[in-house]
PDB file of C-alpha atoms and ligand atoms in Angstrom:
ATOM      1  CA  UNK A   1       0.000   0.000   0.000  1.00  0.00           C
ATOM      2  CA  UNK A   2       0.883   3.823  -0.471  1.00  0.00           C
ATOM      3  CA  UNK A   3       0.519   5.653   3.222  1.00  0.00           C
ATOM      4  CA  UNK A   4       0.270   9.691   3.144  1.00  0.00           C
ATOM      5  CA  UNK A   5       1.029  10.787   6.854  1.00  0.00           C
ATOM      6  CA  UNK A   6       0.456  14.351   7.135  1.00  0.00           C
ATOM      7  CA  UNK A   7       0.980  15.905  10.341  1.00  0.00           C
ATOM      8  CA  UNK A   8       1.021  19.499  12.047  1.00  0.00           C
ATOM      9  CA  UNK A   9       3.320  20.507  15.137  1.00  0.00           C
ATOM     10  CA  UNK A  10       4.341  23.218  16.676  1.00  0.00           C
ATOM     11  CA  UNK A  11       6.740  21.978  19.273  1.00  0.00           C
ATOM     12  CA  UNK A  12       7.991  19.206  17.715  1.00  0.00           C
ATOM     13  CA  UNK A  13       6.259  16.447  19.378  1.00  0.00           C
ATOM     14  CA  UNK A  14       3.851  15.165  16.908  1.00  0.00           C
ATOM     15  CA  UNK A  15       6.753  15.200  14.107  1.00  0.00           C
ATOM     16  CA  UNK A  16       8.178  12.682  16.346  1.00  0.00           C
ATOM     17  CA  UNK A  17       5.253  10.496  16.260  1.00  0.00           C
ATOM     18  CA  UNK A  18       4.588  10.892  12.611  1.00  0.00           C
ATOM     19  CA  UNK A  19       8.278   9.982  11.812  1.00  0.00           C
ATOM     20  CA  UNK A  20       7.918   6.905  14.362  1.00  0.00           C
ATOM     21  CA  UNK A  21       4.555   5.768  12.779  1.00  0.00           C
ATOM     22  CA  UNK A  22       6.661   6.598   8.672  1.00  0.00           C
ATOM     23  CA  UNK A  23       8.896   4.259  10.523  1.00  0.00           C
ATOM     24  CA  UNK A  24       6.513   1.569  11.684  1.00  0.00           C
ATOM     25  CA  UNK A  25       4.647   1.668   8.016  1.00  0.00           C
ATOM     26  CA  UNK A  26       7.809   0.669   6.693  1.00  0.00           C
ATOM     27  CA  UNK A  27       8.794  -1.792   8.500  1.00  0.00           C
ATOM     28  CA  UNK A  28       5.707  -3.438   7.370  1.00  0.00           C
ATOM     29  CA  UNK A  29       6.678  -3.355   3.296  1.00  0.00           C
ATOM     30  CA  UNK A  30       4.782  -0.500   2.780  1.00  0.00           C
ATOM     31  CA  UNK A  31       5.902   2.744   1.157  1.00  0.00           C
ATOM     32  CA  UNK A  32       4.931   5.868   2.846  1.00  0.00           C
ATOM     33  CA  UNK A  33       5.277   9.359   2.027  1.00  0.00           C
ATOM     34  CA  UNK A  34       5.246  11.627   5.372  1.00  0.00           C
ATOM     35  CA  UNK A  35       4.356  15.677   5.035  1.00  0.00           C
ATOM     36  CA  UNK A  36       4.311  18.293   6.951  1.00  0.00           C
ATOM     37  CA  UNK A  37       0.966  20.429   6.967  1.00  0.00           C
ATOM     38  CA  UNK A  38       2.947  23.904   7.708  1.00  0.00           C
ATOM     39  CA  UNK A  39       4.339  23.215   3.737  1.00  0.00           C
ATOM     40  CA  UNK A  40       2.495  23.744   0.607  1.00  0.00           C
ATOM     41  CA  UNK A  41       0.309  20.651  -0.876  1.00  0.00           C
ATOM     42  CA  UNK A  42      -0.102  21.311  -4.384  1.00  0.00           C
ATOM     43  CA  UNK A  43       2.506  18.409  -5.219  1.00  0.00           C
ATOM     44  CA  UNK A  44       0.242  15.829  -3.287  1.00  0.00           C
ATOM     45  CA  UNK A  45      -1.576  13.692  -5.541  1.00  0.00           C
ATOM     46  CA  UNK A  46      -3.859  12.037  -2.834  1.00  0.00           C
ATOM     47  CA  UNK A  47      -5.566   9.726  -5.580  1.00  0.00           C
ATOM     48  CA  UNK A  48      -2.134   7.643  -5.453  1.00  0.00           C
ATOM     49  CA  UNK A  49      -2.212   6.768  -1.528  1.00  0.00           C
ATOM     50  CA  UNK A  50      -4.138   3.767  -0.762  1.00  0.00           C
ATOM     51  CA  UNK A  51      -4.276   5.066   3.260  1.00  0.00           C
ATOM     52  CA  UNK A  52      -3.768   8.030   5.296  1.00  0.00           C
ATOM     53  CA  UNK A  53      -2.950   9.580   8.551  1.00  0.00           C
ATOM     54  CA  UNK A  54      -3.232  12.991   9.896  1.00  0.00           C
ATOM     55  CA  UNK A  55      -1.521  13.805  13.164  1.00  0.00           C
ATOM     56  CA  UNK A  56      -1.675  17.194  14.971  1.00  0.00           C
ATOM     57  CA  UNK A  57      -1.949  18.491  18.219  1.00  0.00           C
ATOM     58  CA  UNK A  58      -3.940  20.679  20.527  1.00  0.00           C
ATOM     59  CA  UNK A  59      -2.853  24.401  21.980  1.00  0.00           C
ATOM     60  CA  UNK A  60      -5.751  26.151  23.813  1.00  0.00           C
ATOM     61  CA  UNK A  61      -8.062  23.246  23.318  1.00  0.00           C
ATOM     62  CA  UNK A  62      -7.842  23.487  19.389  1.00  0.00           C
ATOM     63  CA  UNK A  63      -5.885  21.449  16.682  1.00  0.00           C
ATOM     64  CA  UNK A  64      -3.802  23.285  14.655  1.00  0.00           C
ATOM     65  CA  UNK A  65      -5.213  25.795  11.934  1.00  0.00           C
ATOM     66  CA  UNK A  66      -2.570  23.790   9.087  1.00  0.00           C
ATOM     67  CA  UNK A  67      -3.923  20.686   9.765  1.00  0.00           C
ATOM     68  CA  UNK A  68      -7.839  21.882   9.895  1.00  0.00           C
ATOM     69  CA  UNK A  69      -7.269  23.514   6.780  1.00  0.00           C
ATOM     70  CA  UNK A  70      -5.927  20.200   5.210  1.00  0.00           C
ATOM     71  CA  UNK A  71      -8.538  18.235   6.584  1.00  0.00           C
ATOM     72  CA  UNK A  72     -11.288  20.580   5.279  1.00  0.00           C
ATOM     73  CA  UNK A  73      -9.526  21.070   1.467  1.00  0.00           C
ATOM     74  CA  UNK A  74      -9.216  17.162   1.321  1.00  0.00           C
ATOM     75  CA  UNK A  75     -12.366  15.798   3.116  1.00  0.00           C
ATOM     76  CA  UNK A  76     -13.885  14.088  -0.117  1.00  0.00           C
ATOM     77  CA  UNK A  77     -10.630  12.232  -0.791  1.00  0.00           C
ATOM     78  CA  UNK A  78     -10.366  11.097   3.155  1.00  0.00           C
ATOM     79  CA  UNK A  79     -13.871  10.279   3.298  1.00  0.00           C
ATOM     80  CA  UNK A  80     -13.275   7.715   1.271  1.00  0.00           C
ATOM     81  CA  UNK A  81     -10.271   5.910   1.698  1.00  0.00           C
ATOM     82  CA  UNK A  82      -9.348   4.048   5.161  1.00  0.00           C
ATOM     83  CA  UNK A  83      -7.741   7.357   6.716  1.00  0.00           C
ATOM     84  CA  UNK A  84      -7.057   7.551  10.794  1.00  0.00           C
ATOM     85  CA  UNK A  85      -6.571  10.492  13.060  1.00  0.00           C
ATOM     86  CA  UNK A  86      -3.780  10.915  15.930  1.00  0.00           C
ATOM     87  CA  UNK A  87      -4.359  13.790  18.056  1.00  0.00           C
ATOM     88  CA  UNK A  88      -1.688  14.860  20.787  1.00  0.00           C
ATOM     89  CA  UNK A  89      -2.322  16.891  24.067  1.00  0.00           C
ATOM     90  CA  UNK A  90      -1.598  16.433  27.529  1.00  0.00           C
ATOM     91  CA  UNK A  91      -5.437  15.597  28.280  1.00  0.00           C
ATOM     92  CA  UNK A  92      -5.163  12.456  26.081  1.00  0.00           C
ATOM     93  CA  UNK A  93      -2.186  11.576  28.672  1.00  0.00           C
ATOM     94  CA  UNK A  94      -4.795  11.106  32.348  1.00  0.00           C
ATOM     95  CA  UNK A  95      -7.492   8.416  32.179  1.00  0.00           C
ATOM     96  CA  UNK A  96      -9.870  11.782  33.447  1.00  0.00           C
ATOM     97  CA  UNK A  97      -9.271  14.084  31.513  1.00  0.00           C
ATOM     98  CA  UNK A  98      -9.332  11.820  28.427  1.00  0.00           C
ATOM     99  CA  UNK A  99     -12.961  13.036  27.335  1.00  0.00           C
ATOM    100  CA  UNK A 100     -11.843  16.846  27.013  1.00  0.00           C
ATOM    101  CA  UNK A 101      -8.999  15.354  24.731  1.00  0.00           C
ATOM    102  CA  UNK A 102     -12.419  13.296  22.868  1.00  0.00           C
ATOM    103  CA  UNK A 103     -13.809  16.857  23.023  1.00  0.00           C
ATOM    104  CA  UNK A 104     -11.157  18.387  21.128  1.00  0.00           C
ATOM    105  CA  UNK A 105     -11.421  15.733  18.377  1.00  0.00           C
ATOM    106  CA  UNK A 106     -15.363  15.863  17.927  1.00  0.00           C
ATOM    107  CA  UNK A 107     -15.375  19.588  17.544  1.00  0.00           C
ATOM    108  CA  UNK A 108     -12.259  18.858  14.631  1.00  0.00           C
ATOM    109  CA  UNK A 109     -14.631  16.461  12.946  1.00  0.00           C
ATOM    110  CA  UNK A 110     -17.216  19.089  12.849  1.00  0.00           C
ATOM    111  CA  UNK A 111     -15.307  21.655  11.866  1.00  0.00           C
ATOM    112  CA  UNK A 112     -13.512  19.759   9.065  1.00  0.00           C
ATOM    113  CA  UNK A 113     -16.310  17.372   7.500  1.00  0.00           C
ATOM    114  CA  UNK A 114     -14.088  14.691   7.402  1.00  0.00           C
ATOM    115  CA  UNK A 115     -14.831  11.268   9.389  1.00  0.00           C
ATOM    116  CA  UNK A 116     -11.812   9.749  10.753  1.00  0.00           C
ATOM    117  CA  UNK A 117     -12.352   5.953  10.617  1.00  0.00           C
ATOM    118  CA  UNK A 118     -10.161   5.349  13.603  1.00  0.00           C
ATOM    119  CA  UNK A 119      -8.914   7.803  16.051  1.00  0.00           C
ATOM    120  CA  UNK A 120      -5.540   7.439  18.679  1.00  0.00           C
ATOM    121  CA  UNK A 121      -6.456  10.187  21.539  1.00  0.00           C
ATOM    122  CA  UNK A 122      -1.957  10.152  22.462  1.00  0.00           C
ATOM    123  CA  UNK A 123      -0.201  11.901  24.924  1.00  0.00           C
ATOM    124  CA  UNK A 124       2.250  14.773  23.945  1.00  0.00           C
ATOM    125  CA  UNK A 125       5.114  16.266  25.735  1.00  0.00           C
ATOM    126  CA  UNK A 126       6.151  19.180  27.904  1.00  0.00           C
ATOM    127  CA  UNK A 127       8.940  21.286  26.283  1.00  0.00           C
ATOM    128  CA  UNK A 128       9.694  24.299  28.189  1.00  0.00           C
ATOM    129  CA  UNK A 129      12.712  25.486  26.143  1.00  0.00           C
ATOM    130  CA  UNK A 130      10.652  25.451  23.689  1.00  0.00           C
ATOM    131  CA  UNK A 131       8.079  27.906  24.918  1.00  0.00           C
ATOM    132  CA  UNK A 132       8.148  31.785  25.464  1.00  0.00           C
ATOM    133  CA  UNK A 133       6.618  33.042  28.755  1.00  0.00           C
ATOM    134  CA  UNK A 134       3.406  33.273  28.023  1.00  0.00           C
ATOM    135  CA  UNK A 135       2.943  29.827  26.523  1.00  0.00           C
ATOM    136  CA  UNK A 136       5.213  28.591  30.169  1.00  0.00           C
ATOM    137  CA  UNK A 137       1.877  29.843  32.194  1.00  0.00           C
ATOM    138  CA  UNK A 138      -0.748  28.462  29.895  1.00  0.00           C
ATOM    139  CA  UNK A 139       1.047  24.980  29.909  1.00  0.00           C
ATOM    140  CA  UNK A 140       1.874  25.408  34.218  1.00  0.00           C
ATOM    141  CA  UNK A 141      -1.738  26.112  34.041  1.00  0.00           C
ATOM    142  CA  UNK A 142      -2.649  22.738  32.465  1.00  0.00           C
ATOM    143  CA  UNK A 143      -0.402  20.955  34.304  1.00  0.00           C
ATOM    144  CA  UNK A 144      -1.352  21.693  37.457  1.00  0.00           C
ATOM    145  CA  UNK A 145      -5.083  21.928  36.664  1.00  0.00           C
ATOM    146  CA  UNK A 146      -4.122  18.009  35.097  1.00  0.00           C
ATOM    147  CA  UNK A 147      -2.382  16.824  38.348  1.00  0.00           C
ATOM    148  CA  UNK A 148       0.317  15.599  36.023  1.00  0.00           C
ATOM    149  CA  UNK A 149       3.640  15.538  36.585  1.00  0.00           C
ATOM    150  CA  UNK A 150       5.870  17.979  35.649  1.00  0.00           C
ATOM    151  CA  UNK A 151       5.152  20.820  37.775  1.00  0.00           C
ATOM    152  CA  UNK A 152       8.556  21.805  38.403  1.00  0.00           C
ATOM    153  CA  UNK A 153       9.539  22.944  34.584  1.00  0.00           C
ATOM    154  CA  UNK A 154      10.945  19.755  33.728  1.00  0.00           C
ATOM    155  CA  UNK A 155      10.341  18.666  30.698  1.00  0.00           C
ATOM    156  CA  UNK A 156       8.466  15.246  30.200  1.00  0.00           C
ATOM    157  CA  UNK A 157       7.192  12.944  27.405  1.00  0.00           C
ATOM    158  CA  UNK A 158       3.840  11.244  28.036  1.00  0.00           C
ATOM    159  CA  UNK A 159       3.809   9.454  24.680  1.00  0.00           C
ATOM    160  CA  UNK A 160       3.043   6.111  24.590  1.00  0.00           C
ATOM    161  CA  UNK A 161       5.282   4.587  21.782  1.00  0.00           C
ATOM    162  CA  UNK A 162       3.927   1.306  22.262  1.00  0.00           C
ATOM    163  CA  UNK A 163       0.025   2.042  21.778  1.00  0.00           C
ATOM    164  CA  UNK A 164       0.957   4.151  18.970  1.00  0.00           C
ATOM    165  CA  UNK A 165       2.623   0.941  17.456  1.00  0.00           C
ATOM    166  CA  UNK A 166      -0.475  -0.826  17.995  1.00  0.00           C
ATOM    167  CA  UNK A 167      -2.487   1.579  16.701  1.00  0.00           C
ATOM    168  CA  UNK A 168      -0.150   1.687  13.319  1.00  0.00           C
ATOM    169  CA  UNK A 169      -0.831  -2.224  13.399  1.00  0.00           C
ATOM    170  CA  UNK A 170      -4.337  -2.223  13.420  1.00  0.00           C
ATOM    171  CA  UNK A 171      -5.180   0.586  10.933  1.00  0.00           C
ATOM    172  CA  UNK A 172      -2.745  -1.671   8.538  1.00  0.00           C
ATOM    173  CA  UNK A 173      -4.433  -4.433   9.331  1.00  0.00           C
ATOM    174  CA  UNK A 174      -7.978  -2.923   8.581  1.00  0.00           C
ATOM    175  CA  UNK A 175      -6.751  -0.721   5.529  1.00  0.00           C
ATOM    176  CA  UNK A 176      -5.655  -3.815   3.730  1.00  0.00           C
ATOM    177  CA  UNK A 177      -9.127  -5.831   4.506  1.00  0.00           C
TER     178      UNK A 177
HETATM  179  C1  FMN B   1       0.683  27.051  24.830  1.00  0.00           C
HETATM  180  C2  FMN B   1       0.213  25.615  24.954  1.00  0.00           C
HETATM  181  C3  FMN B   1      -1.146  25.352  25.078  1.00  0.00           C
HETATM  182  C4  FMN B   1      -1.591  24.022  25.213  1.00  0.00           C
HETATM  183  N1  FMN B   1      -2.935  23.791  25.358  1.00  0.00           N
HETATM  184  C5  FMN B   1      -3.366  22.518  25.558  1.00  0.00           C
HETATM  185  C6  FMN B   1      -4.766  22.270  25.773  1.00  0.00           C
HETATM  186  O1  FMN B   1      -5.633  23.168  25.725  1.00  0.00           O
HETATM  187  N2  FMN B   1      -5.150  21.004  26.055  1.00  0.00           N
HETATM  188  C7  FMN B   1      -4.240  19.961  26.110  1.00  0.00           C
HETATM  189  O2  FMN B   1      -4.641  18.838  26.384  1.00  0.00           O
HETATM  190  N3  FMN B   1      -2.916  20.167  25.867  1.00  0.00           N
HETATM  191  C8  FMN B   1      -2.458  21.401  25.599  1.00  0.00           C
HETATM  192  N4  FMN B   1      -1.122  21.645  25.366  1.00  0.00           N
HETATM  193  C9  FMN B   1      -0.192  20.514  25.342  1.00  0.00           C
HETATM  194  C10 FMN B   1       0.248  20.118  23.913  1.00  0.00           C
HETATM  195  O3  FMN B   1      -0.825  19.515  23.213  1.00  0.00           O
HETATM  196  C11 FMN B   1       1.431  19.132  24.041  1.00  0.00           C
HETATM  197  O4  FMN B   1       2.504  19.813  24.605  1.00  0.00           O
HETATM  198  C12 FMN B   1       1.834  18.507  22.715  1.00  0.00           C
HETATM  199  O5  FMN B   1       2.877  17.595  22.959  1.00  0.00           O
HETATM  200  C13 FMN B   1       2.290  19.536  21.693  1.00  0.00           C
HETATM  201  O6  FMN B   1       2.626  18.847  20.503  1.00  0.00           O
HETATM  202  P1  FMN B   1       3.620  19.466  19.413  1.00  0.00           P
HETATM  203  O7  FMN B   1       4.985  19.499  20.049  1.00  0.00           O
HETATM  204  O8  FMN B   1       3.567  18.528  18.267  1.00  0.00           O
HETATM  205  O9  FMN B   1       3.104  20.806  19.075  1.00  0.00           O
HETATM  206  C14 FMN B   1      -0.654  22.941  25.210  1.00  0.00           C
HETATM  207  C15 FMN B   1       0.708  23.231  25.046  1.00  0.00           C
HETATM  208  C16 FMN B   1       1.145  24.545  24.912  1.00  0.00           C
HETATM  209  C17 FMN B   1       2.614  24.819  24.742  1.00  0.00           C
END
């Protein structure tokens, strides 16, 4: 099969995943072409991928405006193809607050008209190098509203590689059927 995975980030994190799962495609004898949403699309010719993935994640309860955009401009062509979303925040990483991070996801599939047939709700990653001060209190904020972790400005990964891998499997497994 040919695999698009598009992805937006803007700390780096989801990159990460989207080059892991590019990896993981792979490494099951399939070729995949991985693109980031920030870049211009016009050479994507989405009638030549046989499965997709879009992976983004959320600042201030929203997905990012690159990958709503691509989502929107392509929803006929997802719509009908096996095509999964990944979507990265630090709700998706707490068994409680998991539902905001569902919230997050049915307001994108409103927004966007496109139907996601499977959907990976993944924890992200706190990068506080990476953030200027005003960003540092919105994510303290979260953090401590969370209960997570990392309240001391360390930074922290709450990805889980291995249910990602999974997830890769099974949307394989299903694309192919
Ligand atoms: C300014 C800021 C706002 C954020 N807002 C939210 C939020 O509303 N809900 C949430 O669950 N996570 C939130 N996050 C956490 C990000 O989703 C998480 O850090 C993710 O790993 C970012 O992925 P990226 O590096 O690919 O951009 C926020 C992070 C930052 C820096």
């Amino acid at each position: 099969m040919n695999v698009l995975i598009a992805y937006g980030t803007t700390e780096g994190q989801t990159r990460k995943i989207a080059e892991r799962m590019a990896r993981d495609v792979s490494e099951r004898g399939h070729s995949v072409e991985l693109h980031d949403a920030l870049k211009s699309d016009a050479h994507l010719d989405l009638e030549k991928f046989h499965a997709f993935v879009l992976a983004g994640s959320v600042h201030q309860e929203q997905h990012q405006k690159v990958i709503k955009n691509f989502a929107t401009a392509h929803s006929k062509r997802l719509n009908a193809i096996p095509a999964a979303f990944v979507s990265v925040s630090l709700s998706a990483a707490l068994e409680e607050t998991r539902p905001e991070a569902q919230s997050y996801v049915d307001r994108f599939v409103s927004l966007t008209g496109w139907q996601p047939r499977m959907t990976l709700l993944l924890g992200g990653a706190l990068r506080f190098a990476e953030y200027d001060y005003f960003q540092e209190q919105v994510v303290k904020f979260i953090v401590m509203r969370r209960g997570l972790a990392s309240e001391d400005g360390a930074d922290h990964e709450f990805t889980d590689w291995n249910a990602l891998d999974r997830f890769v499997d099974e949307f394989l497994e299903r694309a192919k059927a």
